[in-house]
Short mmCIF file of C-alpha atoms and ligand atoms in Angstrom, two decimals:
data_model
loop_
_atom_site.label_atom_id
_atom_site.label_comp_id
_atom_site.label_asym_id
_atom_site.label_seq_id
_atom_site.Cartn_x
_atom_site.Cartn_y
_atom_site.Cartn_z
CA MET A 1 10.21 72.57 26.64
CA ASN A 2 13.85 72.51 27.66
CA ILE A 3 15.01 69.51 29.62
CA LEU A 4 18.04 69.01 31.77
CA ILE A 5 19.25 65.46 32.38
CA LEU A 6 21.71 64.87 35.29
CA GLY A 7 24.31 62.20 34.76
CA SER A 8 26.84 60.96 32.25
CA GLY A 9 26.33 57.23 31.47
CA GLY A 10 24.68 55.09 28.90
CA ARG A 11 21.52 55.47 30.92
CA GLU A 12 21.55 59.25 30.31
CA HIS A 13 22.38 58.82 26.61
CA ALA A 14 19.33 56.51 26.31
CA PHE A 15 17.10 59.09 28.16
CA THR A 16 18.39 61.71 25.72
CA HIS A 17 17.70 59.51 22.73
CA GLN A 18 14.11 59.12 23.78
CA LEU A 19 13.43 62.66 24.93
CA ILE A 20 14.69 64.34 21.71
CA GLN A 21 12.09 62.43 19.76
CA SER A 22 9.20 64.09 21.54
CA LYS A 23 7.49 66.94 19.65
CA LYS A 24 7.09 68.86 22.87
CA VAL A 25 10.76 68.94 23.60
CA THR A 26 12.73 71.90 22.15
CA LYS A 27 16.24 71.33 23.65
CA VAL A 28 17.87 68.76 25.81
CA PHE A 29 20.93 69.56 28.00
CA VAL A 30 22.94 66.86 29.81
CA ALA A 31 25.10 67.64 32.82
CA PRO A 32 27.80 66.53 32.39
CA GLY A 33 26.99 64.07 29.66
CA ASN A 34 29.44 62.24 27.39
CA ALA A 35 30.53 62.18 23.70
CA GLY A 36 27.25 60.41 22.70
CA THR A 37 24.97 63.00 24.35
CA ASP A 38 27.14 65.73 22.91
CA LYS A 39 26.21 64.63 19.42
CA ILE A 40 22.43 64.74 19.98
CA ALA A 41 22.09 67.31 22.79
CA THR A 42 24.04 70.00 24.63
CA ASN A 43 26.48 69.00 27.30
CA LEU A 44 26.96 71.21 30.30
CA ASP A 45 30.14 70.97 32.46
CA VAL A 46 28.33 70.64 35.82
CA ASN A 47 28.57 68.07 38.50
CA PRO A 48 25.19 66.52 39.26
CA THR A 49 25.65 66.80 42.98
CA ASP A 50 26.65 70.49 42.87
CA PHE A 51 23.10 71.90 43.38
CA ASN A 52 24.09 75.65 43.13
CA ALA A 53 25.78 75.11 39.83
CA ILE A 54 22.65 73.20 38.62
CA LYS A 55 20.52 76.12 39.67
CA GLU A 56 22.68 78.46 37.67
CA VAL A 57 22.43 76.46 34.45
CA VAL A 58 18.63 75.78 34.96
CA ILE A 59 18.11 79.60 35.04
CA ILE A 60 20.56 80.43 32.14
CA HIS A 61 19.10 77.83 29.84
CA ASP A 62 15.49 78.29 30.82
CA ILE A 63 14.97 74.71 31.86
CA ASN A 64 11.42 73.44 32.31
CA MET A 65 12.13 69.92 33.70
CA VAL A 66 14.96 68.13 35.31
CA VAL A 67 15.41 64.30 34.93
CA VAL A 68 17.88 62.76 37.43
CA GLY A 69 19.84 59.72 36.25
CA PRO A 70 21.97 58.57 39.12
CA GLU A 71 21.12 57.98 42.84
CA ALA A 72 23.55 60.42 44.45
CA PRO A 73 21.86 63.69 43.67
CA LEU A 74 18.50 62.17 44.72
CA VAL A 75 19.84 60.77 48.05
CA ASN A 76 21.57 64.15 48.61
CA GLY A 77 18.23 65.91 48.13
CA VAL A 78 18.31 67.60 44.68
CA HIS A 79 14.46 67.47 44.52
CA ASP A 80 14.09 68.96 48.02
CA PHE A 81 16.66 71.72 46.98
CA PHE A 82 14.44 72.66 44.03
CA LEU A 83 11.27 72.73 46.20
CA ALA A 84 12.89 74.92 48.71
CA ASP A 85 14.08 77.56 46.20
CA GLU A 86 11.80 80.36 45.15
CA LYS A 87 13.13 80.33 41.57
CA LEU A 88 13.16 76.58 41.04
CA LYS A 89 10.19 75.32 42.99
CA THR A 90 7.78 75.16 40.01
CA ILE A 91 10.24 73.18 37.81
CA PRO A 92 9.42 69.52 38.01
CA VAL A 93 12.12 67.07 39.03
CA ILE A 94 11.78 63.44 37.90
CA GLY A 95 13.15 61.50 40.80
CA PRO A 96 12.11 61.21 44.44
CA LYS A 97 12.82 63.61 47.28
CA LYS A 98 15.19 62.62 50.04
CA ASP A 99 12.52 60.65 52.02
CA GLY A 100 11.75 58.46 49.01
CA ALA A 101 15.37 58.13 48.03
CA LEU A 102 15.96 56.38 51.29
CA LEU A 103 14.58 53.23 49.66
CA GLU A 104 17.99 53.00 48.03
CA GLY A 105 20.00 55.17 50.46
CA SER A 106 19.35 52.94 53.39
CA LYS A 107 18.98 49.12 53.23
CA ASP A 108 17.66 49.10 56.76
CA PHE A 109 14.89 51.58 55.81
CA SER A 110 13.91 49.67 52.72
CA LYS A 111 13.78 46.35 54.56
CA GLU A 112 11.61 47.91 57.26
CA PHE A 113 9.32 49.44 54.55
CA MET A 114 8.88 46.05 52.87
CA ILE A 115 8.05 44.24 56.09
CA LYS A 116 5.67 47.00 57.12
CA HIS A 117 3.81 46.80 53.91
CA GLY A 118 3.76 43.00 53.53
CA ILE A 119 6.13 43.01 50.49
CA PRO A 120 7.82 39.63 50.06
CA THR A 121 11.54 39.85 50.93
CA ALA A 122 14.21 37.85 52.77
CA ARG A 123 13.94 37.67 56.66
CA TYR A 124 16.45 40.17 58.08
CA GLN A 125 17.76 42.01 61.11
CA SER A 126 20.00 45.14 61.45
CA PHE A 127 23.01 45.60 63.63
CA THR A 128 25.40 48.28 64.73
CA GLN A 129 28.49 48.36 66.98
CA GLU A 130 26.21 48.40 70.07
CA ASN A 131 24.60 45.02 69.35
CA LEU A 132 27.36 43.34 67.39
CA SER A 133 27.23 40.20 69.53
CA LYS A 134 23.52 39.87 68.80
CA GLY A 135 24.43 40.11 65.10
CA LYS A 136 26.76 37.11 65.51
CA ASP A 137 24.01 35.20 67.30
CA PHE A 138 21.59 35.98 64.48
CA LEU A 139 24.10 34.67 61.87
CA GLU A 140 24.03 31.32 63.83
CA THR A 141 20.28 31.06 63.27
CA LEU A 142 20.68 31.25 59.51
CA ASP A 143 21.85 28.70 56.96
CA PRO A 144 24.75 29.54 54.63
CA PRO A 145 25.43 31.40 52.45
CA TYR A 146 25.28 34.49 54.78
CA VAL A 147 24.28 37.90 53.22
CA LEU A 148 25.66 41.01 54.82
CA LYS A 149 24.73 44.49 53.47
CA ALA A 150 26.14 47.84 54.35
CA ASP A 151 23.10 50.02 55.19
CA GLY A 152 24.24 53.13 53.16
CA LEU A 153 25.48 53.72 49.64
CA ALA A 154 28.73 51.92 49.01
CA ALA A 155 29.20 52.41 45.26
CA GLY A 156 27.58 48.94 44.63
CA LYS A 157 30.24 47.17 46.71
CA GLY A 158 28.40 47.00 50.06
CA VAL A 159 26.98 43.52 49.74
CA LEU A 160 28.93 40.43 50.93
CA ILE A 161 27.82 36.83 50.34
CA LEU A 162 29.83 34.39 52.45
CA ASP A 163 29.80 30.61 52.74
CA SER A 164 31.43 30.31 56.16
CA LEU A 165 29.90 31.31 59.43
CA GLU A 166 33.25 32.34 60.92
CA GLU A 167 33.98 34.51 57.90
CA ALA A 168 30.57 36.09 58.08
CA LYS A 169 31.12 36.92 61.75
CA ALA A 170 34.57 38.42 61.02
CA GLU A 171 33.24 40.47 58.12
CA LEU A 172 30.32 41.77 60.23
CA GLU A 173 32.91 43.00 62.75
CA GLU A 174 34.97 44.58 59.95
CA MET A 175 31.93 46.39 58.62
CA VAL A 176 30.54 47.82 61.87
CA SER A 177 33.63 48.22 63.98
CA ASN A 178 36.27 48.95 61.43
CA GLN A 179 34.09 50.73 58.96
CA LYS A 180 34.93 48.46 56.07
CA PHE A 181 32.62 50.55 53.80
CA GLY A 182 33.13 53.76 55.80
CA GLU A 183 30.03 55.29 57.40
CA ALA A 184 27.82 53.25 55.04
CA SER A 185 28.54 50.09 57.05
CA SER A 186 28.06 51.49 60.67
CA THR A 187 24.68 49.74 60.33
CA VAL A 188 24.63 46.30 58.61
CA VAL A 189 21.54 44.37 57.40
CA ILE A 190 22.00 40.55 57.73
CA GLU A 191 19.44 38.59 55.72
CA GLU A 192 18.53 35.13 54.54
CA PHE A 193 19.93 34.03 51.20
CA LEU A 194 17.33 33.97 48.49
CA LYS A 195 17.36 31.19 45.95
CA GLY A 196 16.13 31.66 42.41
CA ILE A 197 16.94 33.57 39.26
CA GLU A 198 17.36 37.39 39.40
CA LEU A 199 15.65 39.98 37.26
CA SER A 200 14.54 43.59 37.52
CA VAL A 201 11.22 45.35 37.04
CA PHE A 202 11.00 49.01 36.57
CA VAL A 203 8.09 51.26 37.64
CA LEU A 204 7.36 54.91 36.82
CA THR A 205 5.08 56.47 39.37
CA ASP A 206 3.57 59.91 40.01
CA GLY A 207 2.87 58.98 43.61
CA LYS A 208 -0.64 57.69 42.89
CA ASN A 209 -0.58 56.00 39.57
CA TYR A 210 2.08 53.86 38.01
CA LYS A 211 3.20 52.30 34.78
CA ILE A 212 5.13 48.96 34.81
CA LEU A 213 8.00 49.21 32.33
CA PRO A 214 9.49 46.17 30.61
CA SER A 215 11.41 43.69 32.67
CA ALA A 216 15.19 43.18 32.21
CA LYS A 217 18.06 41.02 33.25
CA ASP A 218 21.57 42.37 33.63
CA TYR A 219 24.84 40.55 33.76
CA LYS A 220 26.84 41.96 36.63
CA ARG A 221 29.96 39.87 36.67
CA ILE A 222 33.02 40.81 34.52
CA GLY A 223 33.67 37.22 33.42
CA GLU A 224 31.84 34.84 31.10
CA GLY A 225 29.59 32.27 32.85
CA ASP A 226 28.91 34.89 35.47
CA LYS A 227 32.38 34.60 37.04
CA GLY A 228 34.68 37.12 38.64
CA LEU A 229 34.23 40.54 40.07
CA ASN A 230 30.98 42.47 40.21
CA THR A 231 30.72 45.40 37.73
CA GLY A 232 28.07 48.02 37.17
CA GLY A 233 26.69 45.72 34.48
CA MET A 234 28.18 44.09 31.40
CA GLY A 235 25.05 43.78 29.31
CA ALA A 236 21.25 43.45 29.60
CA ILE A 237 18.29 41.85 27.89
CA SER A 238 14.61 42.90 27.82
CA PRO A 239 12.09 41.31 28.09
CA VAL A 240 13.06 38.39 30.37
CA PRO A 241 11.56 35.21 29.01
CA PHE A 242 11.04 33.58 32.39
CA ALA A 243 9.13 36.69 33.59
CA ASP A 244 5.91 35.42 32.10
CA GLU A 245 2.48 36.92 32.52
CA SER A 246 1.66 34.85 35.68
CA PHE A 247 4.92 35.92 37.36
CA LEU A 248 4.47 39.55 36.34
CA SER A 249 0.93 39.66 37.67
CA LYS A 250 2.27 38.39 41.04
CA VAL A 251 4.89 41.14 40.89
CA GLU A 252 2.25 43.72 40.29
CA GLU A 253 -0.07 42.47 43.06
CA GLN A 254 2.46 41.53 45.72
CA VAL A 255 5.20 44.04 45.07
CA VAL A 256 4.32 47.01 42.84
CA LYS A 257 0.88 47.92 44.26
CA PRO A 258 1.94 47.58 47.96
CA THR A 259 5.04 49.67 47.20
CA VAL A 260 3.19 52.59 45.64
CA GLU A 261 0.44 52.39 48.22
CA GLY A 262 2.96 52.00 51.07
CA LEU A 263 4.75 55.16 49.97
CA GLN A 264 1.45 57.00 50.07
CA LYS A 265 0.41 55.59 53.41
CA ASP A 266 3.83 56.65 54.82
CA GLY A 267 3.32 60.23 53.51
CA ILE A 268 6.14 59.91 50.93
CA ASP A 269 5.22 61.83 47.69
CA TYR A 270 7.31 59.87 45.21
CA ARG A 271 7.68 61.00 41.69
CA GLY A 272 10.00 59.05 39.56
CA PHE A 273 11.40 55.57 38.78
CA ILE A 274 11.50 52.61 41.13
CA PHE A 275 13.87 49.93 40.13
CA ILE A 276 12.95 46.68 41.78
CA GLY A 277 15.51 43.88 42.03
CA LEU A 278 13.69 40.62 42.28
CA MET A 279 14.41 36.93 42.78
CA ASN A 280 12.14 34.56 40.98
CA ASP A 281 11.96 31.49 43.14
CA ASN A 282 9.81 28.86 41.47
CA GLY A 283 7.52 31.50 40.08
CA ASN A 284 7.27 33.53 43.33
CA PRO A 285 8.78 37.01 43.50
CA SER A 286 10.86 38.23 46.42
CA VAL A 287 12.41 41.72 46.54
CA VAL A 288 16.24 41.85 46.77
CA GLU A 289 16.48 45.59 46.68
CA TYR A 290 14.97 48.84 45.57
CA ASN A 291 16.83 51.50 43.63
CA VAL A 292 15.23 54.93 43.20
CA ARG A 293 16.43 55.43 39.67
CA MET A 294 16.72 53.50 36.32
CA GLY A 295 19.46 50.89 36.02
CA ASP A 296 22.47 51.16 33.81
CA PRO A 297 22.69 49.18 31.34
CA GLU A 298 18.98 48.19 31.95
CA THR A 299 17.77 51.58 30.66
CA GLU A 300 19.45 51.02 27.32
CA VAL A 301 17.13 47.95 26.68
CA VAL A 302 14.00 48.99 28.68
CA LEU A 303 13.50 52.59 27.53
CA SER A 304 14.64 51.74 24.08
CA ARG A 305 11.58 49.54 23.84
CA LEU A 306 9.20 52.37 24.80
CA ALA A 307 6.89 53.20 21.93
CA SER A 308 5.21 56.14 23.77
CA ASP A 309 6.49 59.62 24.24
CA LEU A 310 8.78 59.66 27.33
CA PHE A 311 8.35 63.36 27.82
CA GLU A 312 4.54 62.91 28.02
CA LEU A 313 5.03 60.22 30.68
CA PHE A 314 7.27 62.60 32.62
CA GLU A 315 4.61 65.31 32.37
CA GLY A 316 2.21 62.85 33.78
CA VAL A 317 4.60 62.12 36.69
CA ALA A 318 4.96 65.85 37.41
CA ASN A 319 1.16 66.56 37.21
CA GLN A 320 -0.04 63.34 38.78
CA THR A 321 -1.84 62.47 35.52
CA LEU A 322 0.21 59.36 34.58
CA ASP A 323 -3.11 57.33 34.36
CA GLN A 324 -4.12 59.44 31.44
CA LYS A 325 -1.02 58.93 29.44
CA GLU A 326 -0.56 56.54 26.58
CA PHE A 327 1.88 53.79 27.30
CA SER A 328 3.05 51.15 24.91
CA VAL A 329 6.15 49.03 24.42
CA ILE A 330 7.53 47.55 21.13
CA PRO A 331 7.32 43.68 21.33
CA GLN A 332 10.76 43.06 20.05
CA THR A 333 13.62 41.95 22.31
CA ALA A 334 16.40 44.37 23.01
CA THR A 335 19.93 43.37 23.94
CA THR A 336 22.84 45.46 24.99
CA VAL A 337 26.48 44.46 25.25
CA MET A 338 28.83 46.68 27.23
CA LEU A 339 32.29 47.48 25.89
CA VAL A 340 34.62 48.11 28.81
CA SER A 341 38.17 49.34 29.30
CA GLY A 342 40.78 46.55 29.82
CA GLY A 343 41.30 46.04 33.58
CA TYR A 344 37.78 47.21 34.60
CA PRO A 345 36.33 46.84 37.33
CA GLU A 346 39.88 47.28 38.76
CA ALA A 347 42.37 49.85 37.53
CA TYR A 348 42.16 50.76 33.85
CA GLU A 349 43.50 53.36 31.43
CA LYS A 350 41.50 56.21 29.96
CA GLY A 351 41.99 58.38 26.87
CA LYS A 352 41.95 55.51 24.26
CA THR A 353 40.66 56.68 20.82
CA ILE A 354 37.53 54.80 19.74
CA THR A 355 37.23 54.03 16.00
CA GLY A 356 34.62 52.47 13.76
CA LEU A 357 31.56 53.90 15.30
CA GLU A 358 30.46 55.16 11.97
CA ASN A 359 30.46 51.67 10.50
CA VAL A 360 27.74 50.39 12.92
CA THR A 361 24.47 50.08 11.04
CA GLU A 362 22.48 47.43 12.86
CA SER A 363 22.65 48.79 16.46
CA ILE A 364 22.32 51.87 18.47
CA VAL A 365 25.52 52.54 20.40
CA PHE A 366 24.83 54.33 23.65
CA HIS A 367 27.86 56.00 25.11
CA ALA A 368 28.80 55.47 28.74
CA GLY A 369 32.37 56.40 29.59
CA THR A 370 33.39 58.52 26.57
CA THR A 371 34.47 62.08 25.94
CA THR A 372 35.46 64.15 22.97
CA ASN A 373 39.08 65.07 22.42
CA ASN A 374 39.42 67.43 19.41
CA SER A 375 37.34 65.56 16.85
CA ASP A 376 38.09 62.10 18.36
CA VAL A 377 35.84 60.11 20.68
CA VAL A 378 37.99 58.73 23.53
CA THR A 379 37.39 56.49 26.51
CA SER A 380 36.89 58.23 29.90
CA GLY A 381 35.52 55.45 32.04
CA GLY A 382 35.42 51.72 32.84
CA ARG A 383 32.17 51.11 31.01
CA VAL A 384 32.61 52.74 27.59
CA LEU A 385 29.85 51.91 25.09
CA ALA A 386 26.54 49.90 25.30
CA VAL A 387 25.95 48.25 21.88
CA THR A 388 22.14 47.89 21.71
CA SER A 389 20.04 45.94 19.17
CA PHE A 390 16.51 44.84 18.57
CA ALA A 391 15.15 41.76 16.86
CA ASP A 392 12.36 39.10 17.17
CA THR A 393 14.54 36.78 19.24
CA ILE A 394 17.19 37.24 21.78
CA GLN A 395 19.73 35.32 19.64
CA GLU A 396 19.13 37.56 16.61
CA ALA A 397 19.41 40.71 18.64
CA LEU A 398 22.69 39.43 20.23
CA ASP A 399 24.01 38.49 16.81
CA LYS A 400 23.41 42.13 15.64
CA SER A 401 25.12 43.56 18.72
CA TYR A 402 28.17 41.24 18.27
CA ARG A 403 28.41 42.03 14.55
CA SER A 404 28.34 45.74 15.42
CA ILE A 405 31.10 45.21 18.08
CA ASP A 406 33.30 43.76 15.36
CA GLU A 407 33.33 47.21 13.77
CA ILE A 408 34.35 49.07 16.93
CA HIS A 409 37.96 49.32 18.20
CA PHE A 410 39.86 50.80 21.04
CA GLU A 411 43.06 49.74 22.82
CA LYS A 412 42.38 47.01 25.45
CA MET A 413 38.65 46.86 24.70
CA ASN A 414 36.93 44.02 26.68
CA TYR A 415 33.46 42.59 26.63
CA ARG A 416 31.50 39.49 27.51
CA LYS A 417 30.78 37.21 24.57
CA ASP A 418 28.12 35.32 26.39
CA ILE A 419 25.43 37.88 27.36
CA GLY A 420 22.10 36.05 27.48
CA PHE A 421 23.85 32.70 27.74
CA ASP A 422 21.32 31.45 30.29
CA LEU A 423 18.30 32.57 28.36
CA VAL A 424 19.02 31.14 24.91
CA SER A 425 19.00 27.42 24.28
P1 AMP B 1 21.94 44.50 46.30
O1 AMP B 1 22.87 45.67 46.31
O2 AMP B 1 21.00 44.46 47.53
O3 AMP B 1 21.17 44.30 45.05
O4 AMP B 1 22.80 43.15 46.31
C1 AMP B 1 23.71 42.96 45.31
C2 AMP B 1 23.52 41.57 44.68
O5 AMP B 1 23.76 40.56 45.81
C3 AMP B 1 22.14 41.31 44.20
O6 AMP B 1 21.99 41.69 42.88
C4 AMP B 1 22.06 39.81 44.34
O7 AMP B 1 22.69 39.17 43.23
C5 AMP B 1 22.82 39.52 45.60
N1 AMP B 1 21.97 39.42 46.72
C6 AMP B 1 21.61 40.44 47.57
N2 AMP B 1 20.78 40.02 48.50
C7 AMP B 1 20.59 38.71 48.35
C8 AMP B 1 19.84 37.72 49.06
N3 AMP B 1 19.17 37.91 50.13
N4 AMP B 1 19.91 36.45 48.57
C9 AMP B 1 20.62 36.10 47.42
N5 AMP B 1 21.38 37.11 46.77
C10 AMP B 1 21.33 38.36 47.21
N1 LIG B 2 22.93 47.59 36.52
C1 LIG B 2 22.67 47.84 37.90
C2 LIG B 2 22.43 49.18 38.34
O1 LIG B 2 22.20 50.13 37.57
O2 LIG B 2 22.30 49.27 39.56
#
């Protein structure tokens, strides 16, 4: 079997790392990939949202399955494109069609879905330019802080959490009237603020059956102590100690089952990952958001703990036989610490040579924003490397990651030294 993975981050390197271990997999291609995937698979210089270019490489390289990393190709309909094409329609795509991808592509759709199917989530209402004044009235009925969300995809920036009512009203107007986040904020979801501790649970579904993957917690802020600007994620830990058996069984009963059943009831044939962002409020789950893909850097810790064959699981997704597939997870804790370019998440420089990777012995280094320049590995993005380790405790795994980081160098390298600070005593 030849597999094509779409994407270029640490998530896609982690997918590649798992899939090349399957006896059934002959070759793995990654489009466009990075310097890490280049070492263990074949990179193809194709943009994941250029569907005609994808079609071309799928035919040339005799691809038997496509695994979609990021959300954009899914929201743009890559799965639908395959189904509508005579030459591609029998090639399975791991990732939902456009209808299912709306769970991430539209916050309004996903909130409506949750309410309709009785899935616990914050009380909300949606507003546009037409009913802006009603939106301001709704804000007055809520207690601070106020949560405003652009309905559409806004590169992870479309959520505002504001302490003052006046500011919330002004930002609402900026979003719907002045297109603060472009077209994405022409509809805005206003919702109640949820208290509690955040974590994520990942589900792989074939539309009927599901497997619940390990839980993970990511660290989104650039600064230590969870301070400063939001990033794509500065590190992650799996499993999450406070997600105990009792909490996870509530997640399964109150969130996962009604989500998979709700998709079926609504006629949405969903084949792929569901990434559920949750708040744990005194042991009770509430859904913050759905994503229709795996998280990055969560994949680096979640899928790394998979003991079963990922390709077999994907075959189960494609054939709706996921219930017959072996599924097991290694009990050890995984931690990943992201090395980022100085300046990220604001402006940063690229093209810095990375040295010392060959001296890392205790960790797996998943590449995120890297490329190859002659024989050098150089930085090509904000998030550069995800240094991932395993051990019996969080602390030991973190110690390994930080020892490995001491071996790695590039100009203006930055990272958080306190990943997991809230989970270790
Ligand atoms: P989202 O893109 O919906 O995940 O929102 C981004 C981040 O904002 C989440 O990861 C939470 O940390 C925070 N957030 C979103 N919605 C709420 C809410 N209703 N209550 C508290 N925090 C929230
Ligand atoms: N780490 C968060 C995400 O992938 O959306």
